[in-house]
Amino acid sequence: MQQSPVVMTDSFSNLSLAEPLARAVAEMGYETMTPIQAQAIPVVLTGRDVMGAAQTGTGKTAAFSLPLLQRLLKHENSSTSPARHPVRALVLLPTRELADQVAQQVKLYAKYTNLRSAVVFGGMDMKPQTLELKRGVEVLVATPGRLLDHIEAKNAVLGQVEYVVLDEADRMLDIGFLPDLQRILSYLPKQRTTLLFSATFSPEIKRLANSYLKDPVTIEVARPNETASTVEQHFYSVTDDDKRRALKQIVRQRGITQAFVFVNSKLGCARLARSLEREGLKTTALHGDKSQDERLKALAAFKAGEVDLLVATDVAARGLDIKDVPAVFNFDVPFNAEDYVHRIGRTGRAGASGLAVTFVSGSDGRLVADLEKLLKKKVDLEAIEYEDDRPRGRINDGRRAWREAGELGDPRDALDAPRPREREREREARPSRPAAAPRDPFFDQPYQAPATEQPPAWEQGAKPAPSRVSANIKSKRKVPALFKAQ
DNA sequence: AAAAAAC
């Protein structure tokens, strides 16, 4: 590995980009390169493999697409291929919205060239994508699943790919994506340039990533996993019941005009969005159980400022570039510490200031501890002074079950609590408990099946009633313990 | 304790 060369100037005009590219860049109003651009562009221009870590919102897309287009222009493909425009550069992303966004940017940069680009992702009709692929494109932007579909349908031929970019590379290399990714890579020539970019790289992923790179140049503009210094971060101790009221209060007190609100589950996402909407806040939900049409509409409405709160799962955590979003709420502490860095990267973009608020409830001790380890910083838990005096919610501190909220303890303390087996031993050591209360005799009667079994309504031709939340969300409502299988 | 990515 080798350090990137020192660049003395950071103006796009000093890059000697091909005229059509320079024109597009100028037209977009870009003059000065961001640090990641200044470091990555000259390296990518040499054709070397790159592993690039830079904070989100600092122009990574231009950092790889401009030099890539430049190389495609400079080195005309000399091979006699069946297609007149074989795919020469492939850009892979972990979400459809991100693929869409990157594809739009690539189109803008390539506007004055004769290079063709296209984007393919799931949830959309195959046919228009197929047509575009058959006509031939040099630059293909894609999500993994749909790309494999096109490969297997022989719509996309990747035998002449010279450049592969894995954006959000750590996500692309994680266990959920790796099999698809490996299959895609198996269709590509071994002789090629591979570029990996992300804001976060765990040590394990870094090692894995290196096995896909040949003699790479590592570019680290910021310490990996670092959050932008322009983002003011707060962690509030709340009960699960009080999160919504805390959210509304902070939005009002700080005069927040627009915010991302991240939650950990699709169902929670739909529910929270609905509840906030009912309370008169302009809210929309974005998660993977929505149709692609709804997803794109939700994002567009948020972008256009028609919606103030975008309640989203981690589908929106990475890369989405929406200007001037002043705040991000982590309604739930993210399961992966890395995702915290990505989520709060939705605000404070391009040097702007931003606010990141995370709600920490009783069972989040482990997640907060993980986060502290990643950020190499102690998290300072703050209390919220509620304006209203409705009763507070109850605390589930993960070790003592529910107790009334008097004062909020530090959930990290629960990590020092005795482990289950030790707890078991403690219980055994205790004097025997008082006799159990007498049971309701009803539950002791054996179950009596009805005399005639009626087939369920849906088998009689009736349509199942749509779920109250959203027709395409599977209900995850808990079965009452009494009826649970043993 | 989940989400994402194909039909």
Coordinates of C-alpha atoms (C1' of nucleotides) in Angstrom, one line a residue:
Chain A
M1 CA 0.0 0.0 0.0
Q2 CA 1.1 3.5 -0.7
Q3 CA 0.1 6.9 0.4
S4 CA -1.8 9.1 -2.0
P5 CA 0.2 11.8 -3.7
V6 CA 0.2 15.2 -2.2
V7 CA -1.9 17.5 -4.4
M8 CA -0.8 21.1 -4.3
T9 CA -4.0 22.7 -5.7
D10 CA -7.6 21.7 -5.2
S11 CA -9.2 23.4 -8.2
F12 CA -11.0 21.3 -10.7
S13 CA -9.5 23.4 -13.5
N14 CA -6.0 22.1 -12.6
L15 CA -7.0 18.5 -13.3
S16 CA -6.9 18.8 -17.1
L17 CA -10.2 17.0 -17.3
A18 CA -11.4 16.3 -20.8
E19 CA -13.3 19.3 -22.2
P20 CA -16.8 17.7 -22.0
L21 CA -16.2 16.7 -18.3
A22 CA -14.7 20.1 -17.4
R23 CA -17.7 21.8 -19.0
A24 CA -20.2 19.7 -17.0
V25 CA -18.3 20.4 -13.8
A26 CA -18.2 24.1 -14.4
E27 CA -21.9 24.1 -15.4
M28 CA -22.7 22.5 -12.0
G29 CA -20.9 25.3 -10.3
Y30 CA -18.1 23.2 -8.9
E31 CA -14.7 24.9 -8.6
T32 CA -12.9 23.6 -5.6
M33 CA -12.4 20.0 -5.0
T34 CA -13.3 18.5 -1.6
P35 CA -10.4 16.7 0.2
I36 CA -11.6 13.2 -0.9
Q37 CA -11.8 14.5 -4.5
A38 CA -8.4 16.1 -4.4
Q39 CA -6.9 12.9 -3.2
A40 CA -8.9 10.3 -5.0
I41 CA -9.2 11.7 -8.5
P42 CA -5.5 11.7 -9.4
V43 CA -5.1 8.2 -8.1
V44 CA -8.2 6.9 -9.9
L45 CA -6.8 8.6 -13.1
T46 CA -3.7 6.3 -12.8
G47 CA -5.9 3.2 -12.9
R48 CA -4.9 1.9 -9.6
D49 CA -7.2 0.1 -7.2
V50 CA -8.4 2.3 -4.4
M51 CA -9.9 1.9 -0.9
G52 CA -11.3 5.2 0.0
A53 CA -12.6 6.3 3.4
A54 CA -14.2 9.7 3.7
Q55 CA -16.9 11.2 5.7
T56 CA -20.3 11.1 4.1
G57 CA -21.5 14.2 2.3
T58 CA -18.1 15.2 1.0
G59 CA -18.5 14.4 -2.7
K60 CA -17.4 10.8 -3.0
T61 CA -19.5 10.2 -6.1
A62 CA -17.7 12.9 -8.1
A63 CA -14.4 11.5 -6.6
F64 CA -14.8 8.3 -8.5
S65 CA -17.1 9.1 -11.4
L66 CA -15.2 12.0 -12.9
P67 CA -11.8 10.2 -13.2
L68 CA -13.7 7.0 -14.3
L69 CA -15.4 8.9 -17.2
Q70 CA -12.1 10.5 -18.0
R71 CA -10.4 7.2 -18.4
L72 CA -13.3 5.8 -20.5
L73 CA -12.9 8.8 -22.8
K74 CA -9.1 8.5 -23.0
H75 CA -8.9 4.8 -23.6
E76 CA -11.4 4.0 -26.3
N77 CA -12.4 0.4 -26.1
S78 CA -10.6 -1.3 -29.0
S79 CA -12.1 -4.7 -28.7
T80 CA -14.5 -5.9 -31.3
S81 CA -17.5 -6.7 -29.2
P82 CA -20.9 -7.9 -30.3
A83 CA -22.4 -4.9 -28.6
R84 CA -21.2 -1.6 -29.8
H85 CA -21.3 -0.2 -26.3
P86 CA -20.2 -2.9 -23.9
V87 CA -20.4 -2.1 -20.2
R88 CA -17.0 -0.8 -19.2
A89 CA -17.7 0.6 -15.8
L90 CA -20.0 -0.9 -13.1
V91 CA -21.1 0.9 -10.0
L92 CA -22.8 -1.2 -7.3
L93 CA -24.8 0.2 -4.4
P94 CA -26.8 -1.3 -1.5
T95 CA -30.1 0.5 -1.9
R96 CA -32.3 1.4 -4.9
E97 CA -32.6 5.1 -3.9
L98 CA -28.8 5.4 -3.7
A99 CA -28.4 3.7 -7.1
D100 CA -30.9 6.2 -8.5
Q101 CA -29.1 9.1 -7.0
V102 CA -25.7 8.1 -8.1
A103 CA -27.0 7.3 -11.6
Q104 CA -28.4 10.8 -11.9
Q105 CA -25.1 12.3 -10.9
V106 CA -23.2 10.2 -13.4
K107 CA -25.6 11.3 -16.1
L108 CA -24.9 14.9 -15.3
Y109 CA -21.1 14.5 -15.4
A110 CA -21.3 12.5 -18.6
K111 CA -23.8 15.0 -20.2
Y112 CA -21.4 16.3 -22.8
T113 CA -19.7 13.1 -23.6
N114 CA -21.0 10.3 -25.9
L115 CA -20.7 7.8 -23.1
R116 CA -24.0 6.2 -22.2
S117 CA -25.1 5.3 -18.7
A118 CA -28.0 3.5 -17.2
V119 CA -29.3 2.4 -13.9
V120 CA -31.0 -0.9 -13.0
F121 CA -32.6 -1.7 -9.6
G122 CA -35.5 -3.9 -8.4
G123 CA -39.1 -2.9 -7.8
M124 CA -39.3 -1.4 -11.3
D125 CA -40.3 -2.9 -14.6
M126 CA -37.6 -5.0 -16.2
K127 CA -38.5 -4.0 -19.8
P128 CA -37.3 -0.4 -20.0
Q129 CA -34.1 -1.4 -18.3
T130 CA -33.6 -4.3 -20.7
L131 CA -34.2 -2.0 -23.7
E132 CA -31.6 0.4 -22.4
L133 CA -29.1 -2.4 -21.8
K134 CA -29.6 -3.9 -25.2
R135 CA -29.0 -0.5 -26.8
G136 CA -25.6 -0.5 -25.0
V137 CA -24.3 1.5 -22.1
E138 CA -20.7 2.1 -21.0
V139 CA -21.5 2.9 -17.4
L140 CA -24.0 0.8 -15.5
V141 CA -25.2 1.7 -12.0
A142 CA -27.0 -1.1 -10.2
T143 CA -28.2 -2.8 -7.1
P144 CA -27.1 -6.4 -6.8
G145 CA -30.3 -8.4 -7.1
R146 CA -31.7 -6.8 -10.2
L147 CA -28.3 -6.8 -11.9
L148 CA -28.0 -10.6 -11.4
D149 CA -31.5 -10.9 -13.0
H150 CA -30.3 -9.0 -16.0
I151 CA -27.1 -11.0 -16.2
E152 CA -29.0 -14.3 -16.1
A153 CA -31.4 -13.0 -18.7
K154 CA -28.3 -12.1 -20.8
N155 CA -29.5 -8.5 -21.0
A156 CA -26.2 -7.4 -19.4
V157 CA -22.9 -8.7 -20.6
L158 CA -20.2 -7.8 -18.2
G159 CA -17.2 -9.6 -19.8
Q160 CA -15.6 -6.3 -20.8
V161 CA -15.9 -4.4 -17.6
E162 CA -12.8 -2.5 -16.8
Y163 CA -13.8 -0.7 -13.6
V164 CA -15.9 -1.8 -10.7
V165 CA -17.0 0.6 -8.0
L166 CA -18.4 -0.6 -4.7
D167 CA -20.0 2.4 -3.1
E168 CA -20.9 2.0 0.6
A169 CA -18.3 -0.8 0.3
D170 CA -18.6 -2.1 3.8
R171 CA -22.3 -2.7 3.4
M172 CA -21.7 -4.4 0.0
L173 CA -19.2 -6.7 1.7
D174 CA -21.3 -7.6 4.7
I175 CA -22.9 -11.0 5.0
G176 CA -26.3 -10.0 3.6
F177 CA -24.8 -8.8 0.3
L178 CA -21.6 -10.8 -0.1
P179 CA -23.1 -13.9 -1.9
D180 CA -24.7 -11.7 -4.6
L181 CA -21.6 -9.6 -4.9
Q182 CA -19.4 -12.6 -5.3
R183 CA -21.6 -13.9 -8.1
I184 CA -21.5 -10.6 -9.9
L185 CA -17.8 -10.4 -9.6
S186 CA -17.4 -13.9 -11.0
Y187 CA -18.8 -12.6 -14.3
L188 CA -16.2 -9.8 -14.5
P189 CA -12.8 -10.0 -16.0
K190 CA -10.0 -10.6 -13.5
Q191 CA -8.0 -7.9 -15.1
R192 CA -9.8 -4.7 -14.0
T193 CA -9.7 -1.8 -11.6
T194 CA -11.7 -2.0 -8.4
L195 CA -12.6 1.0 -6.3
L196 CA -14.1 0.8 -2.8
F197 CA -15.6 3.7 -1.0
S198 CA -17.3 4.2 2.3
A199 CA -17.5 6.4 5.3
T200 CA -17.0 3.5 7.6
F201 CA -14.7 0.5 7.5
S202 CA -14.5 -2.0 10.4
P203 CA -11.1 -3.8 10.7
E204 CA -12.7 -7.1 9.6
I205 CA -14.3 -5.5 6.5
K206 CA -11.1 -3.8 5.7
R207 CA -9.3 -7.1 5.7
L208 CA -12.0 -8.7 3.5
A209 CA -12.0 -5.6 1.2
N210 CA -8.3 -6.0 0.7
S211 CA -8.7 -9.5 -0.6
Y212 CA -10.7 -8.0 -3.5
L213 CA -8.1 -5.3 -4.3
K214 CA -4.8 -5.6 -6.1
D215 CA -2.0 -3.4 -4.7
P216 CA -4.5 -0.7 -3.7
V217 CA -3.9 2.9 -2.7
T218 CA -5.6 3.7 0.6
I219 CA -7.1 7.1 0.9
E220 CA -8.3 8.2 4.2
V221 CA -9.4 11.8 4.3
A222 CA -10.9 11.6 7.8
R223 CA -10.3 8.9 10.3
P224 CA -12.7 6.2 9.2
N225 CA -15.9 6.0 11.3
E226 CA -15.5 9.7 12.2
T227 CA -18.6 11.9 12.3
A228 CA -18.6 15.4 10.9
S229 CA -17.5 18.0 13.4
T230 CA -20.2 20.3 12.3
V231 CA -22.9 18.0 13.6
E232 CA -24.0 18.7 17.2
Q233 CA -24.8 15.4 18.9
H234 CA -27.1 14.7 21.8
F235 CA -28.1 11.6 23.6
Y236 CA -31.2 11.7 25.7
S237 CA -32.3 9.2 28.3
V238 CA -36.0 8.4 27.6
T239 CA -38.4 5.6 28.2
D240 CA -39.9 4.0 25.1
D241 CA -43.3 5.4 25.9
D242 CA -41.9 9.0 26.0
K243 CA -40.0 8.9 22.7
R244 CA -42.7 10.5 20.7
R245 CA -43.4 13.3 23.1
A246 CA -39.6 13.9 23.4
L247 CA -39.4 14.1 19.6
K248 CA -42.2 16.6 19.3
Q249 CA -40.9 18.7 22.1
I250 CA -37.3 18.9 20.7
V251 CA -38.7 19.7 17.2
R252 CA -40.7 22.5 18.6
Q253 CA -38.2 23.9 21.1
R254 CA -35.3 24.0 18.5
G255 CA -37.5 25.2 15.7
I256 CA -36.5 22.2 13.5
T257 CA -38.0 22.6 10.1
Q258 CA -37.0 19.3 8.6
A259 CA -35.6 16.0 9.9
F260 CA -34.8 12.4 9.3
V261 CA -36.3 10.2 12.0
F262 CA -34.6 6.8 12.0
V263 CA -36.2 3.7 13.5
N264 CA -35.0 0.1 13.6
S265 CA -37.9 -1.8 12.1
K266 CA -40.3 -1.4 9.1
L267 CA -43.3 -1.9 11.3
G268 CA -42.1 0.6 13.8
C269 CA -41.5 3.0 10.9
A270 CA -45.0 2.7 9.5
R271 CA -46.5 3.1 13.0
L272 CA -44.5 6.1 14.0
A273 CA -45.1 7.9 10.7
R274 CA -48.8 7.3 11.0
S275 CA -48.9 8.5 14.6
L276 CA -47.0 11.7 13.9
E277 CA -49.1 12.3 10.9
R278 CA -52.3 11.9 13.0
E279 CA -50.9 14.6 15.4
G280 CA -50.6 17.0 12.6
L281 CA -47.0 16.8 11.6
K282 CA -46.2 16.6 7.9
T283 CA -44.7 13.1 7.9
T284 CA -44.0 10.3 5.5
A285 CA -42.5 6.9 5.9
L286 CA -39.7 5.3 3.9
H287 CA -39.0 1.5 4.3
G288 CA -38.5 -1.6 2.3
D289 CA -42.0 -2.9 2.6
K290 CA -43.3 0.0 0.5
S291 CA -43.7 -0.3 -3.2
Q292 CA -40.8 1.3 -5.1
D293 CA -43.2 3.9 -6.5
E294 CA -44.1 4.9 -2.9
R295 CA -40.5 4.9 -1.8
L296 CA -39.4 7.2 -4.6
K297 CA -42.5 9.5 -4.0
A298 CA -41.7 9.7 -0.3
L299 CA -38.2 10.7 -0.9
A300 CA -39.2 13.2 -3.6
A301 CA -41.7 14.8 -1.3
F302 CA -39.1 15.1 1.5
K303 CA -36.6 16.6 -1.0
A304 CA -39.1 19.1 -2.2
G305 CA -39.9 20.2 1.3
E306 CA -43.5 19.1 1.1
V307 CA -42.8 16.8 4.0
D308 CA -41.1 17.8 7.3
L309 CA -40.3 14.5 8.9
L310 CA -39.1 11.5 7.0
V311 CA -39.5 8.5 9.2
A312 CA -37.2 5.8 7.8
T313 CA -35.4 2.5 8.4
D314 CA -31.8 2.1 7.6
V315 CA -32.7 2.0 3.9
A316 CA -32.2 5.7 4.1
A317 CA -29.2 5.6 6.4
R318 CA -26.5 5.7 3.8
G319 CA -25.5 8.1 1.1
L320 CA -28.7 9.9 0.4
D321 CA -27.8 13.5 -0.4
I322 CA -30.6 15.9 0.5
K323 CA -29.5 19.5 0.9
D324 CA -30.0 21.4 4.1
V325 CA -31.7 18.8 6.3
P326 CA -31.0 20.4 9.7
A327 CA -31.5 17.4 12.0
V328 CA -31.5 13.7 12.3
F329 CA -33.3 11.8 15.1
N330 CA -32.3 8.3 16.1
F331 CA -35.7 7.3 17.5
D332 CA -34.1 4.0 18.1
V333 CA -30.4 3.5 18.7
P334 CA -29.1 1.7 15.6
F335 CA -28.2 -2.0 15.8
N336 CA -24.9 -1.4 14.1
A337 CA -22.7 1.3 15.4
E338 CA -21.5 2.0 11.9
D339 CA -25.1 2.9 10.9
Y340 CA -25.1 5.7 13.5
V341 CA -22.3 7.4 11.6
H342 CA -24.2 7.0 8.3
R343 CA -27.5 8.1 9.7
I344 CA -26.2 11.3 11.3
G345 CA -24.3 11.9 8.0
R346 CA -27.7 12.8 6.5
T347 CA -27.3 16.2 8.2
G348 CA -24.4 18.6 8.2
R349 CA -23.6 17.9 4.6
A350 CA -21.1 19.8 2.6
G351 CA -19.8 21.7 5.6
A352 CA -23.3 22.8 6.8
S353 CA -24.2 22.5 10.5
G354 CA -26.6 19.9 11.8
L355 CA -28.1 18.4 14.8
A356 CA -28.2 14.7 15.7
V357 CA -30.4 13.6 18.5
T358 CA -30.4 10.0 19.8
F359 CA -33.0 8.5 22.1
V360 CA -31.6 6.0 24.5
S361 CA -34.0 3.8 26.4
G362 CA -33.5 1.2 29.1
S363 CA -32.6 -1.7 27.0
D364 CA -30.0 0.1 24.8
G365 CA -27.0 -0.2 27.1
R366 CA -25.2 -2.7 24.9
L367 CA -25.8 -0.6 21.7
V368 CA -24.6 2.6 23.4
A369 CA -21.5 0.8 24.6
D370 CA -20.8 -0.5 21.1
L371 CA -21.2 3.1 19.8
E372 CA -18.8 4.5 22.3
K373 CA -16.3 1.9 21.2
L374 CA -16.6 2.8 17.5
L375 CA -16.6 6.6 18.1
K376 CA -13.8 6.2 20.7
K377 CA -15.8 8.7 22.8
K378 CA -17.9 8.5 25.9
V379 CA -21.5 9.2 25.3
D380 CA -23.0 11.7 27.6
L381 CA -26.6 10.9 28.5
E382 CA -28.8 13.9 29.1
A383 CA -32.2 14.1 30.7
I384 CA -35.2 15.8 29.1
E385 CA -37.3 18.3 31.0
Y386 CA -40.7 17.7 29.7
E387 CA -42.9 20.7 29.2
D388 CA -46.1 18.8 29.9
D389 CA -46.7 16.9 33.1
R390 CA -48.4 13.8 31.8
P391 CA -47.2 10.7 33.6
R392 CA -43.9 9.4 32.4
G393 CA -43.5 6.0 30.7
R394 CA -42.1 3.0 32.4
I395 CA -38.5 1.9 32.2
N396 CA -37.4 -1.5 30.9
D397 CA -33.8 -1.6 32.0
G398 CA -33.2 -5.0 30.5
R399 CA -32.5 -6.7 33.7
R400 CA -35.3 -5.9 36.2
A401 CA -38.2 -5.8 33.8
W402 CA -40.6 -2.9 34.0
R403 CA -40.4 -0.5 36.9
E404 CA -42.0 2.8 37.4
A405 CA -40.1 5.7 36.0
G406 CA -38.9 7.8 38.9
E407 CA -35.4 8.6 37.9
L408 CA -33.8 7.2 34.7
G409 CA -30.8 5.1 35.4
D410 CA -27.9 4.7 33.0
P411 CA -28.8 1.7 30.8
R412 CA -25.1 0.9 30.5
D413 CA -25.2 -0.1 34.2
A414 CA -27.2 -3.1 33.1
L415 CA -24.2 -4.4 31.4
D416 CA -22.5 -5.0 34.7
A417 CA -25.6 -6.9 36.0
P418 CA -25.1 -10.5 36.9
R419 CA -25.5 -12.9 33.9
P420 CA -28.6 -15.1 33.6
R421 CA -26.9 -18.1 35.1
E422 CA -25.6 -16.2 38.1
R423 CA -29.0 -14.7 38.5
E424 CA -30.5 -18.2 38.5
R425 CA -28.1 -19.2 41.2
E426 CA -29.0 -16.1 43.3
R427 CA -32.6 -17.0 43.0
E428 CA -32.0 -20.5 44.1
A429 CA -30.1 -19.3 47.1
R430 CA -33.0 -17.1 48.2
P431 CA -35.6 -18.4 50.6
S432 CA -38.6 -20.1 49.0
R433 CA -41.2 -17.8 47.5
P434 CA -44.7 -17.6 48.9
A435 CA -47.2 -20.0 47.3
A436 CA -48.5 -18.9 43.9
A437 CA -51.9 -17.2 43.8
P438 CA -54.7 -19.6 43.0
R439 CA -55.2 -19.9 39.2
D440 CA -58.4 -19.0 37.4
P441 CA -60.1 -22.4 37.2
F442 CA -61.2 -21.6 33.6
F443 CA -57.6 -22.1 32.4
D444 CA -57.4 -25.5 34.0
Q445 CA -60.2 -27.0 31.9
P446 CA -59.0 -29.1 29.0
Y447 CA -59.5 -27.5 25.6
Q448 CA -62.7 -28.6 23.9
A449 CA -62.7 -28.3 20.1
P450 CA -65.9 -27.1 18.6
A451 CA -68.1 -29.9 17.2
T452 CA -67.9 -28.8 13.5
E453 CA -64.7 -27.2 12.2
Q454 CA -65.5 -24.2 10.0
P455 CA -62.8 -23.5 7.4
P456 CA -61.4 -20.1 8.0
A457 CA -63.0 -17.2 6.2
W458 CA -60.2 -16.6 3.7
E459 CA -60.6 -20.2 2.4
Q460 CA -64.2 -19.5 1.7
G461 CA -63.3 -16.9 -0.9
A462 CA -63.2 -13.9 1.4
K463 CA -60.3 -11.6 1.0
P464 CA -58.2 -11.1 4.1
A465 CA -58.7 -7.7 5.7
P466 CA -55.8 -5.4 5.0
S467 CA -53.6 -4.8 7.9
R468 CA -54.4 -1.5 9.7
V469 CA -50.9 -0.2 9.3
S470 CA -50.2 -1.0 5.7
A471 CA -51.4 -3.8 3.5
N472 CA -47.9 -5.0 2.7
I473 CA -46.5 -5.0 6.1
K474 CA -46.5 -8.3 7.9
S475 CA -48.0 -8.1 11.3
K476 CA -45.4 -8.7 13.9
R477 CA -47.8 -8.2 16.8
K478 CA -46.9 -10.4 19.7
V479 CA -49.1 -13.4 20.4
P480 CA -50.3 -13.2 24.0
A481 CA -48.1 -15.4 26.2
L482 CA -51.0 -17.6 27.2
F483 CA -51.3 -18.9 23.7
K484 CA -47.7 -19.2 22.8
A485 CA -46.3 -22.6 21.8
Q486 CA -44.2 -24.0 24.6
Chain B
dA1 C1' -33.7 -7.4 19.1
dA2 C1' -33.4 -5.7 11.9
dA3 C1' -32.8 -3.9 7.3
dA4 C1' -31.4 -4.3 2.7
dA5 C1' -31.1 -6.7 -2.0
dA6 C1' -35.0 -10.4 -7.2
dC7 C1' -39.0 -12.2 -9.1

